[in-house]
GROMACS .gro file of C-alpha atoms in nm:
model
  350
    1MET     CA    1   5.979   0.691  10.674
    2GLY     CA    2   5.774   0.978  10.805
    3GLY     CA    3   5.563   0.752  11.026
    4THR     CA    4   5.862   0.562  11.167
    5SER     CA    5   5.845   0.557  11.548
    6LYS     CA    6   6.142   0.609  11.775
    7GLY     CA    7   6.137   0.236  11.851
    8GLU     CA    8   6.154   0.152  11.481
    9GLN     CA    9   6.437   0.402  11.429
   10ARG     CA   10   6.626   0.244  11.721
   11ILE     CA   11   6.584  -0.101  11.561
   12GLY     CA   12   6.704   0.042  11.230
   13LEU     CA   13   7.007   0.199  11.393
   14LEU     CA   14   7.101  -0.127  11.565
   15ASN     CA   15   7.062  -0.315  11.235
   16GLY     CA   16   7.279  -0.056  11.061
   17ILE     CA   17   7.550  -0.088  11.324
   18ALA     CA   18   7.526  -0.468  11.300
   19ALA     CA   19   7.560  -0.462  10.921
   20TYR     CA   20   7.854  -0.229  10.898
   21GLY     CA   21   8.011  -0.394  11.207
   22MET     CA   22   8.002  -0.736  11.046
   23TRP     CA   23   8.147  -0.597  10.723
   24GLY     CA   24   8.416  -0.429  10.930
   25LEU     CA   25   8.511  -0.755  11.105
   26PHE     CA   26   8.551  -0.957  10.787
   27PRO     CA   27   8.934  -0.946  10.827
   28LEU     CA   28   8.895  -1.170  11.132
   29PHE     CA   29   8.688  -1.429  10.940
   30PHE     CA   30   8.875  -1.494  10.617
   31PRO     CA   31   9.205  -1.608  10.778
   32LEU     CA   32   9.002  -1.883  10.949
   33LEU     CA   33   8.947  -2.035  10.605
   34GLU     CA   34   9.314  -2.107  10.540
   35PRO     CA   35   9.471  -2.317  10.391
   36ALA     CA   36   9.205  -2.250  10.122
   37GLY     CA   37   9.342  -1.999   9.871
   38ALA     CA   38   9.166  -1.677   9.777
   39GLY     CA   39   9.023  -1.831   9.458
   40GLU     CA   40   8.866  -2.125   9.643
   41VAL     CA   41   8.726  -1.900   9.916
   42LEU     CA   42   8.577  -1.669   9.652
   43ALA     CA   43   8.414  -1.959   9.468
   44HIS     CA   44   8.264  -2.098   9.788
   45ARG     CA   45   8.135  -1.753   9.876
   46MET     CA   46   7.958  -1.726   9.542
   47VAL     CA   47   7.808  -2.078   9.554
   48TRP     CA   48   7.689  -2.069   9.914
   49SER     CA   49   7.559  -1.711   9.886
   50PHE     CA   50   7.337  -1.817   9.599
   51VAL     CA   51   7.213  -2.120   9.796
   52ILE     CA   52   7.128  -1.899  10.099
   53VAL     CA   53   6.943  -1.628   9.908
   54ALA     CA   54   6.758  -1.886   9.694
   55VAL     CA   55   6.631  -2.056  10.010
   56VAL     CA   56   6.524  -1.720  10.156
   57LEU     CA   57   6.338  -1.624   9.838
   58LEU     CA   58   6.168  -1.965   9.819
   59PHE     CA   59   6.062  -1.925  10.182
   60VAL     CA   60   5.910  -1.582  10.129
   61ARG     CA   61   5.778  -1.677   9.783
   62ARG     CA   62   5.922  -1.371   9.614
   63TRP     CA   63   6.029  -1.473   9.262
   64GLN     CA   64   5.815  -1.259   9.032
   65TRP     CA   65   6.099  -1.009   8.989
   66ALA     CA   66   6.314  -1.280   8.822
   67GLY     CA   67   6.073  -1.322   8.529
   68GLU     CA   68   6.059  -0.944   8.477
   69LEU     CA   69   6.440  -0.924   8.483
   70LEU     CA   70   6.479  -1.203   8.225
   71ARG     CA   71   6.252  -1.012   7.988
   72GLN     CA   72   6.473  -0.700   8.008
   73PRO     CA   73   6.808  -0.768   7.838
   74ARG     CA   74   6.954  -0.429   7.926
   75ARG     CA   75   6.890  -0.470   8.298
   76LEU     CA   76   7.017  -0.828   8.280
   77GLY     CA   77   7.336  -0.701   8.117
   78LEU     CA   78   7.384  -0.448   8.400
   79VAL     CA   79   7.337  -0.728   8.653
   80ALA     CA   80   7.608  -0.927   8.471
   81VAL     CA   81   7.845  -0.626   8.491
   82ALA     CA   82   7.760  -0.589   8.861
   83ALA     CA   83   7.834  -0.959   8.917
   84ALA     CA   84   8.172  -0.922   8.740
   85VAL     CA   85   8.288  -0.617   8.932
   86ILE     CA   86   8.175  -0.750   9.272
   87SER     CA   87   8.364  -1.072   9.192
   88VAL     CA   88   8.678  -0.863   9.142
   89ASN     CA   89   8.604  -0.676   9.465
   90TRP     CA   90   8.549  -0.988   9.670
   91GLY     CA   91   8.851  -1.167   9.524
   92VAL     CA   92   9.094  -0.880   9.577
   93TYR     CA   93   8.965  -0.820   9.930
   94ILE     CA   94   8.998  -1.187  10.034
   95TRP     CA   95   9.348  -1.201   9.886
   96ALA     CA   96   9.448  -0.872  10.056
   97VAL     CA   97   9.326  -0.982  10.399
   98ASN     CA   98   9.497  -1.322  10.382
   99SER     CA   99   9.818  -1.161  10.246
  100GLY     CA  100   9.870  -0.908  10.523
  101HIS     CA  101   9.722  -0.600  10.354
  102VAL     CA  102   9.424  -0.532  10.581
  103VAL     CA  103   9.506  -0.166  10.632
  104GLU     CA  104   9.544  -0.102  10.260
  105ALA     CA  105   9.213  -0.285  10.201
  106SER     CA  106   9.042  -0.058  10.459
  107LEU     CA  107   9.175   0.244  10.268
  108GLY     CA  108   8.979   0.126   9.964
  109TYR     CA  109   8.652   0.167  10.149
  110PHE     CA  110   8.759   0.496  10.303
  111ILE     CA  111   8.821   0.648   9.957
  112ASN     CA  112   8.515   0.481   9.800
  113PRO     CA  113   8.292   0.791   9.854
  114LEU     CA  114   8.554   1.007   9.679
  115VAL     CA  115   8.576   0.766   9.386
  116THR     CA  116   8.196   0.755   9.367
  117ILE     CA  117   8.185   1.135   9.340
  118ALA     CA  118   8.455   1.138   9.072
  119MET     CA  119   8.263   0.876   8.870
  120GLY     CA  120   7.950   1.090   8.901
  121VAL     CA  121   8.136   1.379   8.741
  122LEU     CA  122   8.307   1.179   8.468
  123LEU     CA  123   8.027   0.940   8.372
  124LEU     CA  124   7.702   1.109   8.479
  125LYS     CA  125   7.813   1.470   8.420
  126GLU     CA  126   7.710   1.565   8.774
  127ARG     CA  127   7.801   1.910   8.906
  128LEU     CA  128   7.991   1.928   9.231
  129ARG     CA  129   7.971   2.188   9.502
  130PRO     CA  130   8.298   2.368   9.590
  131VAL     CA  131   8.349   2.166   9.909
  132GLN     CA  132   8.310   1.841   9.714
  133TRP     CA  133   8.572   1.955   9.462
  134ALA     CA  134   8.803   2.039   9.751
  135ALA     CA  135   8.745   1.698   9.908
  136VAL     CA  136   8.828   1.522   9.583
  137GLY     CA  137   9.148   1.728   9.556
  138VAL     CA  138   9.251   1.636   9.910
  139GLY     CA  139   9.179   1.270   9.826
  140LEU     CA  140   9.407   1.286   9.521
  141ALA     CA  141   9.679   1.439   9.739
  142ALA     CA  142   9.632   1.151   9.984
  143VAL     CA  143   9.681   0.892   9.705
  144ALA     CA  144  10.001   1.073   9.604
  145VAL     CA  145  10.133   1.070   9.960
  146LEU     CA  146  10.045   0.700  10.003
  147THR     CA  147  10.214   0.617   9.673
  148VAL     CA  148  10.532   0.760   9.818
  149GLY     CA  149  10.474   0.581  10.148
  150TYR     CA  150  10.414   0.237   9.990
  151GLY     CA  151  10.674   0.285   9.718
  152ARG     CA  152  10.400   0.204   9.464
  153PRO     CA  153  10.043   0.319   9.396
  154PRO     CA  154   9.805   0.173   9.657
  155TRP     CA  155   9.657  -0.054   9.390
  156ILE     CA  156   9.467  -0.275   9.632
  157SER     CA  157   9.279   0.028   9.770
  158LEU     CA  158   9.220   0.172   9.420
  159VAL     CA  159   9.090  -0.159   9.277
  160LEU     CA  160   8.857  -0.208   9.575
  161ALA     CA  161   8.727   0.149   9.557
  162LEU     CA  162   8.680   0.150   9.179
  163SER     CA  163   8.514  -0.190   9.168
  164PHE     CA  164   8.278  -0.109   9.454
  165ALA     CA  165   8.189   0.232   9.311
  166THR     CA  166   8.115   0.070   8.973
  167TYR     CA  167   7.907  -0.192   9.153
  168GLY     CA  168   7.705   0.078   9.327
  169LEU     CA  169   7.646   0.252   8.995
  170MET     CA  170   7.518  -0.070   8.835
  171LYS     CA  171   7.291  -0.145   9.131
  172LYS     CA  172   7.143   0.204   9.110
  173LYS     CA  173   7.063   0.154   8.741
  174VAL     CA  174   6.919  -0.197   8.789
  175ASN     CA  175   6.710  -0.089   9.091
  176LEU     CA  176   6.656  -0.424   9.260
  177GLY     CA  177   6.611  -0.492   9.629
  178GLY     CA  178   6.910  -0.611   9.831
  179VAL     CA  179   6.826  -0.981   9.850
  180GLU     CA  180   6.696  -0.988   9.493
  181SER     CA  181   7.011  -0.811   9.368
  182LEU     CA  182   7.238  -1.058   9.549
  183ALA     CA  183   7.032  -1.351   9.414
  184SER     CA  184   7.059  -1.232   9.053
  185GLU     CA  185   7.433  -1.160   9.080
  186THR     CA  186   7.520  -1.490   9.251
  187ALA     CA  187   7.300  -1.679   9.000
  188ILE     CA  188   7.536  -1.549   8.729
  189GLN     CA  189   7.839  -1.638   8.940
  190PHE     CA  190   7.709  -1.979   9.046
  191LEU     CA  191   7.799  -2.204   8.752
  192PRO     CA  192   8.150  -2.067   8.691
  193ALA     CA  193   8.219  -2.084   9.067
  194LEU     CA  194   8.084  -2.439   9.097
  195GLY     CA  195   8.282  -2.544   8.789
  196TYR     CA  196   8.600  -2.404   8.945
  197LEU     CA  197   8.536  -2.591   9.272
  198LEU     CA  198   8.478  -2.918   9.082
  199TRP     CA  199   8.799  -2.856   8.884
  200LEU     CA  200   8.993  -2.804   9.209
  201ALA     CA  201   8.850  -3.129   9.349
  202ALA     CA  202   8.936  -3.320   9.033
  203HIS     CA  203   9.299  -3.204   9.057
  204GLY     CA  204   9.326  -3.276   9.429
  205ASP     CA  205   9.364  -2.908   9.520
  206SER     CA  206   9.032  -2.860   9.702
  207THR     CA  207   9.044  -2.816  10.079
  208PHE     CA  208   8.666  -2.852  10.129
  209THR     CA  209   8.677  -3.221  10.218
  210THR     CA  210   9.044  -3.267  10.305
  211GLU     CA  211   9.089  -3.037  10.605
  212GLY     CA  212   8.825  -3.177  10.837
  213TRP     CA  213   8.454  -3.116  10.877
  214GLY     CA  214   8.509  -2.790  11.068
  215HIS     CA  215   8.693  -2.637  10.773
  216GLY     CA  216   8.416  -2.749  10.537
  217VAL     CA  217   8.150  -2.591  10.760
  218LEU     CA  218   8.343  -2.264  10.772
  219LEU     CA  219   8.365  -2.253  10.393
  220ALA     CA  220   7.989  -2.316  10.373
  221THR     CA  221   7.920  -2.033  10.617
  222THR     CA  222   8.063  -1.784  10.368
  223GLY     CA  223   7.709  -1.769  10.227
  224VAL     CA  224   7.562  -1.673  10.565
  225VAL     CA  225   7.845  -1.425  10.627
  226THR     CA  226   7.764  -1.260  10.293
  227ALA     CA  227   7.384  -1.257  10.327
  228LEU     CA  228   7.338  -1.169  10.696
  229PRO     CA  229   7.489  -0.814  10.685
  230LEU     CA  230   7.282  -0.747  10.373
  231VAL     CA  231   6.961  -0.845  10.556
  232CYS     CA  232   7.054  -0.616  10.849
  233PHE     CA  233   7.134  -0.333  10.607
  234GLY     CA  234   6.797  -0.376  10.440
  235ALA     CA  235   6.624  -0.353  10.778
  236ALA     CA  236   6.819  -0.035  10.856
  237ALA     CA  237   6.762   0.132  10.517
  238ILE     CA  238   6.383   0.142  10.562
  239ARG     CA  239   6.395   0.270  10.919
  240VAL     CA  240   6.663   0.539  10.943
  241PRO     CA  241   6.740   0.849  10.732
  242LEU     CA  242   6.994   0.818  10.454
  243SER     CA  243   7.212   1.075  10.629
  244THR     CA  244   7.243   0.837  10.924
  245LEU     CA  245   7.333   0.546  10.694
  246GLY     CA  246   7.591   0.769  10.528
  247LEU     CA  247   7.764   0.820  10.865
  248LEU     CA  248   7.734   0.451  10.964
  249GLN     CA  249   7.912   0.343  10.644
  250TYR     CA  250   8.243   0.460  10.791
  251LEU     CA  251   8.219   0.197  11.066
  252ALA     CA  252   8.326  -0.080  10.829
  253PRO     CA  253   8.663   0.070  10.718
  254VAL     CA  254   8.727   0.198  11.071
  255PHE     CA  255   8.691  -0.153  11.211
  256GLN     CA  256   8.901  -0.296  10.927
  257PHE     CA  257   9.170  -0.036  10.991
  258LEU     CA  258   9.170  -0.115  11.365
  259CYS     CA  259   9.191  -0.488  11.291
  260GLY     CA  260   9.495  -0.428  11.072
  261ILE     CA  261   9.671  -0.211  11.330
  262LEU     CA  262   9.575  -0.374  11.660
  263TYR     CA  263   9.520  -0.742  11.571
  264PHE     CA  264   9.743  -0.807  11.268
  265HIS     CA  265  10.004  -0.551  11.377
  266GLU     CA  266  10.062  -0.413  11.029
  267SER     CA  267  10.318  -0.135  11.009
  268MET     CA  268  10.208   0.229  10.978
  269PRO     CA  269  10.508   0.456  10.908
  270ALA     CA  270  10.465   0.833  10.925
  271GLU     CA  271  10.393   0.881  10.554
  272ARG     CA  272  10.105   0.632  10.567
  273TRP     CA  273   9.957   0.810  10.869
  274ALA     CA  274   9.986   1.133  10.669
  275GLY     CA  275   9.805   0.978  10.370
  276PHE     CA  276   9.528   0.832  10.585
  277GLY     CA  277   9.498   1.165  10.766
  278LEU     CA  278   9.436   1.344  10.436
  279VAL     CA  279   9.172   1.086  10.342
  280TRP     CA  280   8.995   1.140  10.675
  281ILE     CA  281   9.004   1.516  10.629
  282ALA     CA  282   8.843   1.474  10.283
  283LEU     CA  283   8.573   1.253  10.432
  284MET     CA  284   8.501   1.505  10.710
  285MET     CA  285   8.461   1.775  10.446
  286LEU     CA  286   8.216   1.556  10.249
  287THR     CA  287   8.019   1.467  10.558
  288TRP     CA  288   7.992   1.826  10.675
  289ASP     CA  289   7.887   1.944  10.331
  290GLY     CA  290   7.633   1.665  10.294
  291LEU     CA  291   7.471   1.732  10.633
  292ARG     CA  292   7.464   2.108  10.571
  293THR     CA  293   7.303   2.061  10.229
  294ALA     CA  294   7.046   1.817  10.364
  295ARG     CA  295   6.952   2.057  10.647
  296ARG     CA  296   6.924   2.351  10.408
  297THR     CA  297   6.706   2.149  10.169
  298ALA     CA  298   6.478   2.043  10.453
  299GLN     CA  299   6.442   2.403  10.575
  300GLN     CA  300   6.354   2.528  10.226
  301ARG     CA  301   6.101   2.245  10.182
  302ASP     CA  302   5.935   2.325  10.513
  303ALA     CA  303   5.923   2.695  10.431
  304LEU     CA  304   5.753   2.625  10.099
  305ALA     CA  305   5.504   2.394  10.266
  306ARG     CA  306   5.421   2.654  10.533
  307ALA     CA  307   5.379   2.922  10.267
  308ALA     CA  308   5.143   2.696  10.070
  309ALA     CA  309   4.942   2.622  10.384
  310ALA     CA  310   4.920   2.992  10.472
  311ALA     CA  311   4.809   3.077  10.116
  312GLY     CA  312   4.534   2.815  10.137
  313THR     CA  313   4.412   2.959  10.465
  314ARG     CA  314   4.398   3.316  10.328
  315GLN     CA  315   4.205   3.202  10.022
  316GLY     CA  316   3.951   3.034  10.246
  317ALA     CA  317   3.886   3.328  10.477
  318PRO     CA  318   3.675   3.549  10.241
  319ALA     CA  319   3.448   3.259  10.156
  320ALA     CA  320   3.383   3.203  10.524
  321SER     CA  321   3.292   3.569  10.580
  322ALA     CA  322   3.060   3.590  10.282
  323SER     CA  323   2.876   3.267  10.345
  324GLY     CA  324   2.833   3.289  10.715
  325GLY     CA  325   2.893   3.029  10.983
  326ALA     CA  326   2.716   2.748  10.797
  327VAL     CA  327   2.983   2.736  10.524
  328ALA     CA  328   3.278   2.813  10.751
  329SER     CA  329   3.353   2.445  10.791
  330GLY     CA  330   3.412   2.406  10.412
  331PRO     CA  331   3.735   2.610  10.394
  332ALA     CA  332   3.853   2.445  10.711
  333ARG     CA  333   3.813   2.110  10.545
  334ALA     CA  334   3.978   2.242  10.224
  335ALA     CA  335   4.280   2.370  10.419
  336GLN     CA  336   4.334   2.039  10.598
  337PRO     CA  337   4.495   1.845  10.311
  338ALA     CA  338   4.743   2.130  10.256
  339ALA     CA  339   4.879   2.072  10.606
  340GLU     CA  340   4.932   1.700  10.565
  341PRO     CA  341   5.239   1.720  10.334
  342VAL     CA  342   5.415   1.936  10.596
  343GLU     CA  343   5.400   1.659  10.851
  344ALA     CA  344   5.500   1.400  10.589
  345GLN     CA  345   5.803   1.606  10.496
  346ARG     CA  346   5.911   1.664  10.853
  347GLY     CA  347   5.892   1.300  10.940
  348PRO     CA  348   6.224   1.184  10.789
  349GLU     CA  349   6.414   1.461  10.960
  350ALA     CA  350   6.259   1.392  11.300
   0.00000   0.00000   0.00000
């Protein structure tokens, strides 16, 4: 990303905003699919997503990864786990939105970074910095407050956060590109989802062909709605720094939260505001700590690179003196490669 121009970074930023913006506006889309139930919508999303990504991969002729994946049972097993947990995530989210729990669903994606950190400690034995520990503690306090506010644990939020954090962990271990990952996951989902849709049709419970052509088209567009934000995210990920993507990720739950409050008019008593406030404080702590750590790491890296470049220059100076002007160009050429990594390292932070 070091050679990324300002124009490319601007394109990446716009793609990032588009991706997270579309994810954030999902609560406005899924109610349009009624009277289809959450199970039918989920099955259509799986089937049409696979169709869309399969067409894209056929068009770009990028299938060699599939053969490699099939020859690696462990990675294939991780893809199957990813497909299972994202199925849970999608299903609970669709049900939550169409059942009047948009705000609680948005909370799931607000607390997802905190759950991801907790999973890193418990499963990967990662060590946290003090501010991260404090943020996790504030997040736990927020869940306690919200449990009192809802009169029950915010299970929708917890299931969404846990399933998405597990999904992220599986994707990290599998290490596939965005489109390839979606293709492999929906390939696993495809047959069960198609079987369920055929079963609904056989029992007269399918709405795909009984509610008019417009309804059928909307159900088919669930594939586009799933794939398009992912394409935009992929375009953003290669053009903007990860720190920028980390900040943009909060757009989705913010938009979802605003949809729940302003469009669906869901109630927000004082105790829920208090719980959400604690979550936002925890996220601000994480963001501040992450930016500070990234800046400190970049400064240390630049200092080491400058020291290495200076050491190379000092080592070259005596040779130039002893050999006279004819050899002076040799150390200059030798010092040049030492300077190149400095520019390469500064690029991502520019």
